[in-house]
Amino acid sequence: MSSYQGVIVSDPWLQSKFTQVELRTLKSKFISVRTQHGRVTRDDLPPVFAGMKAFSEMFSEDEIKTFLGESNSDMGEEIDFEAFLRLYLDLQGRAVEKSGGLRSSFLKATTTTFHHAINESEKASYVAHINNYLAEDKFLKDFLPIDPATDALFDLAKDGVLLCKLINVAVPGTIDERAINTKKVLNPWERNENHTLCLNSAKAIGCTVVNIGTQDLVEARPHLVLGLISQIIKIQLLADLNLKKTPQLVELVDDSQEVEELLSLAPEKVLLKWMNFHLKKAGYQKQVTNFSTDLKDGEAYAHLLNALAPEHSTHSTLDAKDPTERANKVLEMAEKLDCKRYLTPKDIVEGSPNLNLAFVAQIFHHRNGLTDSKTTTFAEMMTDDAETSREERCFRFWMNSLGATTYVNNVFEDVRNGYVMLEIVDKIFPGTVNWKQANKPPIKMPFKQVENCNQVIQIGRNLNFSLVNVAGNDIVAGNKKLIIAFLWQLMRFSILQLLKNLRTHSQGKEITDADILNWANNKVKKAGRTSQMESFKDKSLSSGIFFLELLSAVEPRVVNWGLVTKGETDEDKKLNATYIISVARKLGCSIFLLPEDVIEVNQKMMLTLTASIMYWSLQQQEAASDNGEISDEIFVEGRENETGLSGETSDVAVDSES
């Protein structure tokens, strides 16, 4: 494996304007244009920039063409990547100016353009959390406790081990720790592998990391490291704020319709609902709508703790006239419930939203004050089978990884208004959504939701998805079977498009499932291994041996065969499956499956896993080709006819009626 450098720009000022993720995204667009036209000129760029959602909302393609032509340069003159970046920044500046100085959600992604102040109080809280939860870790205990007054947190984060371990604290079992490089001194390859494993695993538990690249973590950019740590800790603290983990939450609602609404709420909204439920019972008249200004005076906290812990109840907290004094009494009372003091009275008085949310979540974990009286009443609403639940989880995290404005908390509920589906489609196929005909939430009129969903279905038909007897109403109605079928086809199509767009491999021709199957089998065979798979539902895949041999074939040093079992018993299969997922993520594959998907041979997940490994491998070939290196791998290996793609049909095609 060659030493990782990321996308390097010769001009340091220009490099500083982008994160590595942004540079890779923009370079991908640049290379795509160059592949299509043989070179890149200003004439080629208007449709490229117009296809970016934020720019399309600001400018027409003709306006962009006018801007690009304002310089004295010939529109037909070839430009390099750095000139492309400068034109992008110029257009971005015009967009900011046109919006009155307000940066859109897309534009504010260029986080490196501005100075980022670090919230020392939040940093201290996160350090306390890390010191508490990782104190006994065999590797990290030599580096803990971290002193929050220093930059030790960022220094420790540079090798990636800390962040990987923190992810496993948040969602146990996400990373097979055997895949983490834990030497005292790591070389650049090993450090990059840890950060790659960290970012792909963070996406797989629901973190949004579209603005963060491995190089950003190697450099330990403070605002990005703290932002990622904040998301990981938040996921840990809010993990139980749902009906599956805490069925007693049904006590917050009165009927089945409200249960459906509860299912669709973000965890932090459920936390607010829980808090208001107890405050109302305690006679508190105000409604808490946020974790900032509504909690500054400490009154809500005082009423909540008196209601939840009557044995520690005291009027002295409410009698305190000074907000800081009241906040201090609130924290003293919370400590009696064993809530760790991760925030200060000053944080409460100043209305720190992240730290207040963490504090309320801690109170919930230690004393939620709910009963089991209504848990059986709505039990029939939680009847998803294990496979459906896993697939919902997979699609939810995949959708969130794309960086859409709307965060998906529950696929089956959140897609029903159609808007998030339009956002996801636009992320994958820019320019296909007619935003003038889209209805933005909140959408009160059902027919407006149907309009959005009808556009989603029409786009699917234009992409030749199998949508027999499917209409927008089916999505609005929350038909789980059809929603899963549509999302699977969308995910599969996006993967095949990624493979197709690799210019040195597909030559722009369509990729089929059979091509992926043949590529994987030939890759393993060429490496001198004997495993083969007959299809993506081949039961022999459950042992995990084929995928480990495939991973070893594309990067020999990535698999430690001393850790691999024969995959004969259920326990051995679980060990191999867990290791496969972490090794693939460590390599650079963005995947969202679980070990159970490998063990049970879920054919959809087997295809996405194989395709992701294939995409990574072929990307390395493309990078080698760009650098003038010779690669012995060609895309058409495994095909009987090198002049065209296989015409075999997919063995995992999903029909909406199946």
C-alpha atoms as one frame of an Amber mdcrd trajectory, in Angstrom:
protein
   0.000   0.000   0.000   1.416   3.374  -0.962   1.803   6.120   1.640  -1.408
   8.103   2.048  -1.230  11.759   1.068  -4.763  12.736   0.148  -5.466  15.261
  -2.588  -2.509  17.617  -2.689  -2.782  21.148  -4.088   0.454  23.013  -4.819
  -0.899  26.342  -3.535  -1.072  26.154   0.311  -3.662  28.957   0.454  -5.924
  27.088  -1.948  -5.394  23.829  -0.051  -6.447  25.521   3.185  -9.850  26.430
   1.749 -11.031  22.817   1.579 -11.162  19.691   3.696  -9.871  16.461   2.168
 -13.439  15.237   1.650 -14.294  18.369  -0.320 -11.121  18.098  -2.382 -11.846
  14.472  -3.226 -15.445  15.287  -4.169 -14.424  18.177  -6.405 -11.573  16.220
  -7.960 -14.004  13.426  -8.745 -16.217  15.909 -10.604 -13.179  17.346 -12.398
 -11.989  13.886 -13.473 -15.510  12.974 -14.599 -15.580  15.979 -16.956 -12.076
  15.203 -18.198 -13.064  11.603 -18.865 -16.136  12.663 -20.807 -14.486  15.366
 -22.924 -10.816  14.399 -22.903  -9.930  17.695 -21.221 -11.627  20.361 -19.054
 -12.493  23.872 -20.248 -14.647  26.664 -18.831 -17.268  25.752 -21.432 -17.692
  22.375 -19.713 -18.316  23.761 -16.228 -21.730  25.542 -16.228 -23.748  22.281
 -16.138 -21.353  20.863 -13.512 -21.769  23.806 -11.140 -25.480  24.150 -11.932
 -25.923  20.524 -10.848 -24.770  21.386  -7.331 -27.905  21.987  -5.293 -26.808
  25.181  -3.542 -25.656  26.778  -6.789 -28.754  25.626  -8.661 -30.897  27.433
  -6.102 -28.865  30.624  -6.601 -28.016  30.719 -10.301 -29.219  29.440 -13.623
 -26.792  27.626 -15.895 -26.705  30.686 -18.181 -25.790  32.944 -15.246 -22.948
  30.628 -14.293 -21.736  30.648 -17.881 -21.764  34.466 -17.816 -19.725  34.542
 -14.599 -17.171  32.108 -15.989 -16.822  34.205 -19.137 -16.196  37.494 -17.338
 -12.419  37.032 -17.332 -10.348  37.570 -20.435  -9.532  33.869 -20.664 -10.689
  31.836 -23.633 -13.718  29.716 -22.621 -12.331  26.883 -24.740  -8.881  26.944
 -23.146  -7.986  23.882 -21.109  -7.798  24.385 -17.326  -6.181  22.280 -14.604
  -7.627  21.161 -11.269  -6.361  24.182  -9.344  -7.985  26.569 -11.821 -11.181
  24.544 -11.381 -10.967  25.041  -7.598 -10.460  28.800  -7.983 -13.513  29.059
 -10.235 -15.483  27.085  -7.655 -14.428  29.472  -4.868 -15.302  32.470  -7.020
 -18.790  31.121  -7.654 -19.148  30.272  -3.979 -18.306  33.872  -3.071 -20.929
  35.147  -5.503 -23.496  32.828  -3.936 -22.686  34.129  -0.444 -22.920  37.708
  -1.712 -26.244  37.052  -3.413 -27.675  35.477  -0.260 -26.848  38.624   1.686
 -23.818  37.153   3.391 -25.673  34.062   4.656 -24.062  30.774   3.757 -26.386
  27.983   2.649 -26.145  24.505   4.160 -23.997  23.415   1.243 -21.703  26.417
   1.319 -21.073  26.301   5.022 -19.586  22.851   4.506 -16.317  24.524   3.561
 -15.442  24.673   7.207 -11.750  25.321   6.771 -12.308  28.770   5.280 -12.986
  30.320   8.673 -11.400  30.363  12.107 -13.071  27.947  14.504 -13.090  28.777
  18.197 -13.011  25.786  20.521 -15.591  25.619  23.300 -13.315  24.822  26.236
 -16.227  23.817  28.453 -17.420  21.234  25.921 -13.876  20.022  25.455 -13.525
  19.544  29.221 -16.825  17.639  29.312 -15.800  15.301  26.492 -12.427  14.704
  28.138 -14.187  13.810  31.414 -16.422  11.389  29.489 -13.411   9.752  27.820
 -11.484   9.538  31.091 -14.490   7.878  32.726 -15.448   5.339  30.045 -11.989
   4.373  28.759 -10.049   4.440  32.031  -9.692   0.634  32.077  -8.879   0.177
  28.381  -5.753  -1.983  28.099  -4.108   0.234  25.497  -5.354   3.703  26.425
  -4.937   3.457  30.194  -1.277   4.414  29.746  -2.402   7.730  28.219  -5.301
   8.507  30.567  -6.500  10.550  32.291  -6.287  13.360  29.745  -5.739  16.869
  31.084  -8.472  19.085  29.561  -6.322  22.175  30.034  -3.819  20.930  27.440
  -3.937  19.726  23.831  -3.374  16.129  24.956  -6.801  15.133  23.596  -5.850
  16.149  20.065  -2.392  14.604  20.314  -3.927  11.307  21.426  -6.541  11.438
  18.651  -3.873  11.623  15.920  -3.274   7.866  15.709  -6.988   6.994  15.503
  -7.074   4.487  18.366  -8.945   6.766  20.780 -11.734   7.534  18.308 -12.154
   3.858  17.365 -12.391   2.885  21.035 -14.896   5.683  21.697 -17.120   4.400
  18.877 -17.181   0.994  20.559 -18.188   2.638  23.834 -21.087   4.351  22.054
 -22.237   1.274  20.119 -20.505  -1.842  21.485 -19.233  -4.278  18.881 -19.188
  -1.806  15.988 -15.435  -2.244  15.489 -13.577  -5.512  15.860 -10.725  -4.220
  17.989  -8.436  -6.840  16.481  -8.492  -4.666  13.342  -7.228  -1.533  15.138
  -3.509  -0.803  14.821  -2.407  -0.330  18.439   1.378  -0.134  18.375   2.964
   2.609  20.456   4.366   4.209  17.295   2.363   3.891  14.089   3.659   4.500
  10.607   1.596   6.706   8.212  -0.133   3.695   6.622  -1.250   2.291   9.961
  -2.399   5.680  11.216  -4.397   6.269   8.037  -5.959   2.793   8.332  -7.153
   3.599  11.855  -8.701   6.880  10.759 -10.323   5.230   7.741 -11.746   2.544
  10.028 -12.928   5.261  12.410 -14.715   7.368   9.783 -16.399   4.433   8.045
 -17.483   3.021  11.409 -18.728   6.441  12.544 -20.933   6.597   9.437 -22.168
   3.111  10.242 -23.510   4.211  13.649 -25.185   7.373  12.337 -22.523  10.103
  12.502 -22.445  12.708   9.751 -18.848  12.920   8.533 -19.230  14.462   5.071
 -16.863  17.309   5.996 -14.142  15.169   7.564 -11.342  13.253   5.857  -8.622
  11.035   7.268  -6.017  13.745   6.717  -8.085  16.111   8.878  -7.868  13.564
  11.702  -4.158  12.895  11.128  -3.648  16.635  11.581  -6.111  16.566  14.518
  -7.949  19.724  13.430  -9.528  20.631  16.788 -13.006  21.712  15.612 -13.380
  18.602  13.447 -12.101  16.214  16.121 -14.381  17.745  18.771 -17.308  17.725
  16.340 -16.843  14.006  15.705 -16.385  13.209  19.401 -19.528  15.206  20.167
 -21.567  13.141  17.681 -20.210   9.839  19.002 -20.970  10.726  22.631 -24.422
  12.012  21.678 -25.225   8.693  19.981 -24.156   6.867  23.146 -26.218   9.062
  25.461 -29.354   8.922  23.293 -29.155   5.219  22.425 -32.073   4.257  24.669
 -34.403   7.086  23.602 -36.618   4.865  21.448 -39.464   2.431  21.965 -37.405
  -0.664  21.144 -34.835  -0.002  23.855 -37.242   1.674  26.301 -40.818   0.486
  25.637 -41.953   2.379  28.758 -41.794   5.543  26.614 -45.316   4.725  25.411
 -46.430   6.306  28.688 -45.713   9.670  27.013 -48.576   9.218  24.504 -52.283
   8.489  24.633 -53.174   6.606  21.453 -51.765   4.627  18.533 -51.538   7.699
  16.290 -49.346   9.433  18.842 -47.215   6.277  19.058 -46.565   6.563  15.320
 -45.521  10.172  15.844 -43.258   9.101  18.707 -41.617   6.523  16.448 -40.675
   9.239  13.966 -39.202  11.665  16.508 -35.467  12.273  16.737 -34.006  10.992
  20.051 -33.434  14.527  21.324 -37.103  15.349  20.599 -38.133  12.247  22.540
 -35.960  13.472  25.400 -37.723  16.844  25.386 -41.100  15.097  25.292 -40.075
  12.971  28.272 -38.889  16.025  30.194 -42.118  17.947  29.522 -44.180  14.898
  30.497 -42.688  14.923  34.002 -42.672  18.725  34.277 -46.390  18.837  33.475
 -47.115  16.203  36.139 -45.068  18.271  38.589 -47.179  21.353  37.887 -44.518
  23.273  35.955 -46.397  25.602  33.606 -43.736  26.325  30.981 -42.982  24.161
  27.947 -39.315  23.311  27.396 -38.647  23.483  23.653 -34.839  23.449  23.577
 -31.745  22.553  25.574 -30.496  26.116  25.732 -32.496  29.240  26.628 -35.391
  27.339  28.237 -33.034  25.796  30.802 -30.883  28.821  31.661 -32.704  29.749
  34.870 -32.472  26.197  36.250 -36.158  26.124  37.256 -37.087  23.316  34.892
 -34.213  21.209  36.219 -35.282  21.841  39.804 -38.882  20.748  39.132 -37.743
  17.715  37.114 -35.376  16.414  39.782 -37.897  17.018  42.575 -40.434  14.960
  40.596 -38.053  12.118  39.735 -36.270  11.907  43.085 -38.714  12.921  45.819
 -36.377  11.379  48.414 -33.910  14.166  47.601 -36.568  16.822  47.025 -35.871
  20.275  48.435 -37.400  23.721  48.071 -34.059  25.411  48.555 -33.214  24.920
  44.875 -36.328  26.777  43.728 -35.953  29.365  46.479 -32.495  30.344  45.223
 -32.692  33.767  43.594 -29.381  33.702  41.740 -29.454  31.447  38.600 -25.856
  30.320  39.178 -26.630  29.340  42.764 -29.734  27.455  41.607 -27.730  25.701
  38.880 -25.156  24.601  41.446 -27.892  23.135  43.669 -29.329  21.322  40.635
 -25.965  19.679  39.986 -25.568  18.734  43.645 -28.959  17.036  43.568 -28.150
  15.250  40.305 -24.959  13.865  41.814 -27.103  12.136  44.442 -28.599  10.196
  41.509 -25.042   9.300  40.419 -25.140  11.604  37.404 -21.547  12.509  36.572
 -20.841  16.228  36.670 -19.868  16.822  33.031 -21.133  20.390  33.024 -20.783
  23.375  35.344 -23.316  25.861  36.730 -21.918  28.311  34.182 -22.801  25.924
  31.331 -26.417  25.813  32.515 -26.682  29.576  32.967 -25.112  30.225  29.568
 -27.433  27.681  27.930 -24.886  25.288  26.398 -27.125  23.111  24.169 -24.766
  20.135  23.808 -23.908  19.910  27.478 -27.504  20.439  28.633 -28.661  17.688
  26.278 -25.997  15.357  27.700 -27.064  16.241  31.245 -30.768  15.584  30.621
 -29.867  12.295  28.907 -27.889  11.271  31.983 -30.846  12.029  34.221 -33.041
   9.892  31.933 -30.620   6.956  32.156 -30.434   7.074  35.940 -34.081   7.842
  36.762 -36.590   7.975  33.895 -39.642   7.756  36.179 -41.636   5.666  33.669
 -43.711   2.553  34.389 -44.601  -0.630  32.484 -48.353   0.002  32.709 -48.869
   0.657  28.976 -45.993  -1.247  27.361 -48.158  -4.159  26.202 -50.891  -1.915
  24.787 -48.885  -0.934  21.711 -46.660  -4.019  21.487 -48.201  -4.940  18.134
 -46.693  -1.758  16.639 -43.150  -3.103  17.204 -43.469  -6.273  15.146 -40.684
  -5.822  12.579 -38.771  -9.046  12.022 -35.023  -9.056  12.615 -34.097  -8.808
   8.929 -36.460  -5.863   8.302 -35.050  -4.076  11.345 -31.479  -4.639  10.142
 -32.303  -3.436   6.648 -34.041  -0.328   8.018 -30.914   0.371  10.056 -28.657
  -0.157   7.046 -30.648   2.178   4.784 -31.029   4.787   7.535 -27.298   5.066
   8.117 -26.570   4.932   4.385 -29.019   7.780   3.742 -27.550   9.871   6.556
 -24.024   9.261   5.276 -24.882  11.079   2.045 -25.079  14.413   3.852 -28.673
  15.385   3.065 -30.142  18.304   5.012 -32.804  16.112   6.633 -31.497  13.602
   9.187 -33.344  10.280   9.066 -34.304   8.833  12.466 -36.793   6.209  11.294
 -36.832   5.265   7.610 -40.414   4.027   7.489 -41.767   7.191   9.104 -39.391
   9.859   7.796 -39.696   8.994   4.078 -43.474   9.271   4.052 -43.588  12.952
   3.092 -41.288  12.226   0.154 -38.956  15.156   0.764 -36.037  13.256   2.255
 -36.307  10.754  -0.609 -35.971  13.625  -3.071 -32.907  14.862  -1.165 -31.286
  11.424  -1.304 -32.033  11.019  -5.010 -30.565  14.475  -5.654 -27.394  13.545
  -3.748 -26.922  10.450  -5.886 -28.139  11.845  -9.215 -27.762  15.648  -9.144
 -30.186  17.454 -11.400 -32.840  14.731 -11.552 -35.142  16.383  -8.978 -37.432
  19.219 -10.043 -37.186  21.296  -6.863 -39.755  23.787  -8.118 -42.350  21.024
  -7.861 -41.128  19.744  -4.492 -43.018  20.535  -1.281 -40.771  21.340   1.681
 -41.676  20.211   5.235 -43.614  20.769   7.328 -46.271  19.424   4.968 -49.764
  19.467   6.445 -51.751  18.587   3.313 -51.565  14.854   2.447 -51.798  15.499
  -1.306 -48.586  17.555  -1.089 -46.835  14.510   0.373 -48.220  12.392  -2.457
 -46.849  14.909  -4.997 -43.355  14.508  -3.556 -43.605  10.723  -3.505 -44.979
  10.620  -7.033 -41.916  12.521  -8.225 -39.711  10.011  -6.389 -41.456   7.100
  -8.090 -41.239   8.784 -11.505 -37.501   9.306 -11.103 -37.217   5.632 -10.163
 -39.052   4.637 -13.324 -36.774   6.896 -15.372 -33.855   4.958 -13.872 -35.542
   1.683 -14.896 -36.262   0.536 -11.340 -38.675  -2.349 -10.934 -41.786  -0.534
  -9.652 -44.698  -2.688 -10.746 -48.004  -1.288  -9.458 -46.180   1.126  -7.147
 -47.386   4.705  -6.654 -46.512   7.626  -4.406 -49.405   6.707  -2.122 -47.573
   3.514  -1.126 -44.705   5.538   0.344 -47.080   7.988   2.054 -48.905   5.019
   3.572 -45.600   3.722   4.991 -45.643   0.404   3.082 -42.458  -1.071   4.553
 -42.014  -3.746   1.917 -42.152  -1.277  -0.961 -40.037   1.338   0.805 -37.282
  -1.244   1.422 -37.547  -2.433  -2.197 -37.196   1.109  -3.554 -34.290   2.030
  -1.274 -32.479  -1.189  -2.135 -32.756  -0.451  -5.841 -31.548   3.102  -5.196
 -28.538   1.887  -3.196 -27.689  -0.812  -5.734 -27.995   1.604  -8.653 -25.730
   4.146  -6.953 -23.061   1.480  -6.365 -23.214   0.324  -9.977 -22.963   3.937
 -11.152 -19.845   4.461  -9.029 -18.261   1.448 -10.708 -19.397   2.585 -14.133
 -17.878   6.039 -13.624 -14.386   4.654 -13.065 -13.093   5.692 -16.431 -10.240
   3.212 -16.858 -12.401   0.180 -16.150 -15.921   0.232 -17.498 -15.410   2.545
 -20.453 -18.822   3.963 -19.581 -20.658   0.652 -20.082 -23.261  -0.706 -17.688
 -22.090  -2.892 -14.805 -24.090  -5.953 -13.800 -24.208  -8.067 -10.662 -22.601
 -10.867 -12.683 -19.626  -8.602 -13.437 -19.122  -8.015  -9.713 -19.428 -11.741
  -8.968 -16.948 -12.676 -11.703 -14.491  -9.970 -10.660 -14.495 -11.210  -7.055
 -14.063 -14.874  -8.002 -11.210 -14.093 -10.406  -9.512 -11.837  -7.890  -9.482
 -14.616  -5.302  -8.384 -17.198  -7.862  -5.486 -15.040  -9.112  -4.302 -14.683
  -5.515  -3.863 -18.472  -5.364  -6.883 -19.106  -3.130  -9.485 -21.802  -3.717
 -12.719 -20.218  -2.430 -15.385 -19.239  -4.938 -18.985 -18.065  -4.627 -21.746
 -19.264  -6.911 -24.028 -16.309  -6.194 -24.615 -13.629  -3.584 -26.842 -16.081
  -1.713 -24.273 -18.875  -1.647 -24.602 -20.378   1.846 -20.864 -21.096   1.982
 -20.337 -17.339   2.368 -21.530 -17.601   5.974 -18.107 -18.888   7.069 -16.567
 -15.579   5.999 -13.539 -17.256   4.408 -14.311 -16.057   0.859 -14.535 -12.400
   1.859 -11.351 -12.595   3.918  -9.563 -14.125   0.933 -10.995 -11.399  -1.313
  -9.827  -8.655   1.066  -6.401 -10.272   1.241  -6.315 -10.477  -2.561  -6.906
  -6.743  -3.031  -4.515  -5.776  -0.187  -2.378  -8.644   1.136  -1.272  -6.899
   4.338  -4.780  -6.009   5.560  -5.819  -9.459   6.878  -4.086 -11.034   9.860
  -4.667 -14.727   9.155  -3.671 -15.603  12.687  -7.014 -14.112  13.791  -9.155
 -15.998  11.258 -11.174 -19.078  12.270 -12.375 -21.914  10.034 -15.890 -20.512
  10.268 -17.469 -23.856  11.103 -19.278 -23.077  14.372 -21.705 -20.201  14.960
 -19.186 -18.544  17.274 -16.396 -18.809  14.691 -18.659 -17.427  11.978 -19.496
 -14.450  14.196 -15.807 -13.772  14.827 -15.002 -13.896  11.115 -17.996 -11.768
  10.121 -17.129  -9.068  12.657 -13.524  -9.071  11.473 -14.552  -8.865   7.781
 -16.629  -5.739   8.333 -13.895  -3.930  10.276 -11.151  -4.932   7.827 -13.258
  -3.737   4.881 -13.910  -0.404   6.605 -10.239  -0.146   7.532  -9.389  -0.614
   3.869 -11.758   2.199   2.855 -15.118   0.558   2.166 -18.208   2.479   3.236
 -20.548  -0.343   4.281 -23.527  -0.556   6.639 -24.150  -4.260   7.178 -23.978
  -6.210  10.443 -22.228  -9.520  11.218 -25.643 -11.230  11.152 -26.007 -10.251
   7.491 -22.846 -12.216   6.656 -23.737 -15.189   8.846 -27.267 -15.413   7.393
 -26.013 -14.551   3.871 -28.314 -11.605   3.202 -27.860 -11.418  -0.566 -28.423
  -7.657  -0.748 -25.711  -7.010   1.804 -23.390  -9.560   0.176 -23.657  -7.649
  -3.094 -22.986  -4.273  -1.469 -19.998  -5.684   0.456 -18.467  -7.240  -2.667
 -19.146  -4.150  -4.782 -17.594  -1.888  -2.138 -14.412  -3.975  -2.056 -14.352
  -3.967  -5.856 -14.813  -0.183  -5.987 -11.956   0.365  -3.548  -9.661  -1.962
  -5.477 -10.404  -0.344  -8.817  -9.966   3.130  -7.334  -6.437   2.126  -6.384
  -5.828   1.060  -9.971  -7.174   4.394 -11.208  -4.924   6.291  -8.804  -1.950
   4.220  -9.957  -2.875   4.957 -13.568  -3.067   8.707 -12.840   0.388   8.490
 -11.266   1.795   6.672 -14.283   2.164   3.374 -12.434   1.476   0.056 -14.139
  -1.310  -2.088 -12.756  -1.811  -5.758 -13.559  -5.534  -5.472 -12.842  -8.037
  -4.680 -15.572 -11.726  -4.318 -15.097 -12.708  -6.896 -17.717 -10.962  -9.721
 -15.875 -13.421 -12.498 -15.292 -15.465 -11.805 -18.420 -15.553 -14.228 -21.261
 -15.783 -11.403 -23.753 -13.466  -8.457 -23.122 -15.217  -6.311 -25.718 -18.403
  -5.854 -23.741 -20.139  -6.315 -20.426 -21.978  -9.429 -19.432 -25.621  -9.425
 -20.351 -26.660 -11.645 -17.478 -29.494 -10.361 -15.338 -29.171  -9.640 -11.642
 -29.699 -12.532  -9.282 -30.706 -10.106  -6.545 -33.069  -7.812  -8.411 -35.871
  -6.700  -6.114 -39.371  -6.695  -7.513 -41.840  -4.619  -5.547 -44.265  -7.519
  -5.562 -41.797 -10.132  -4.333
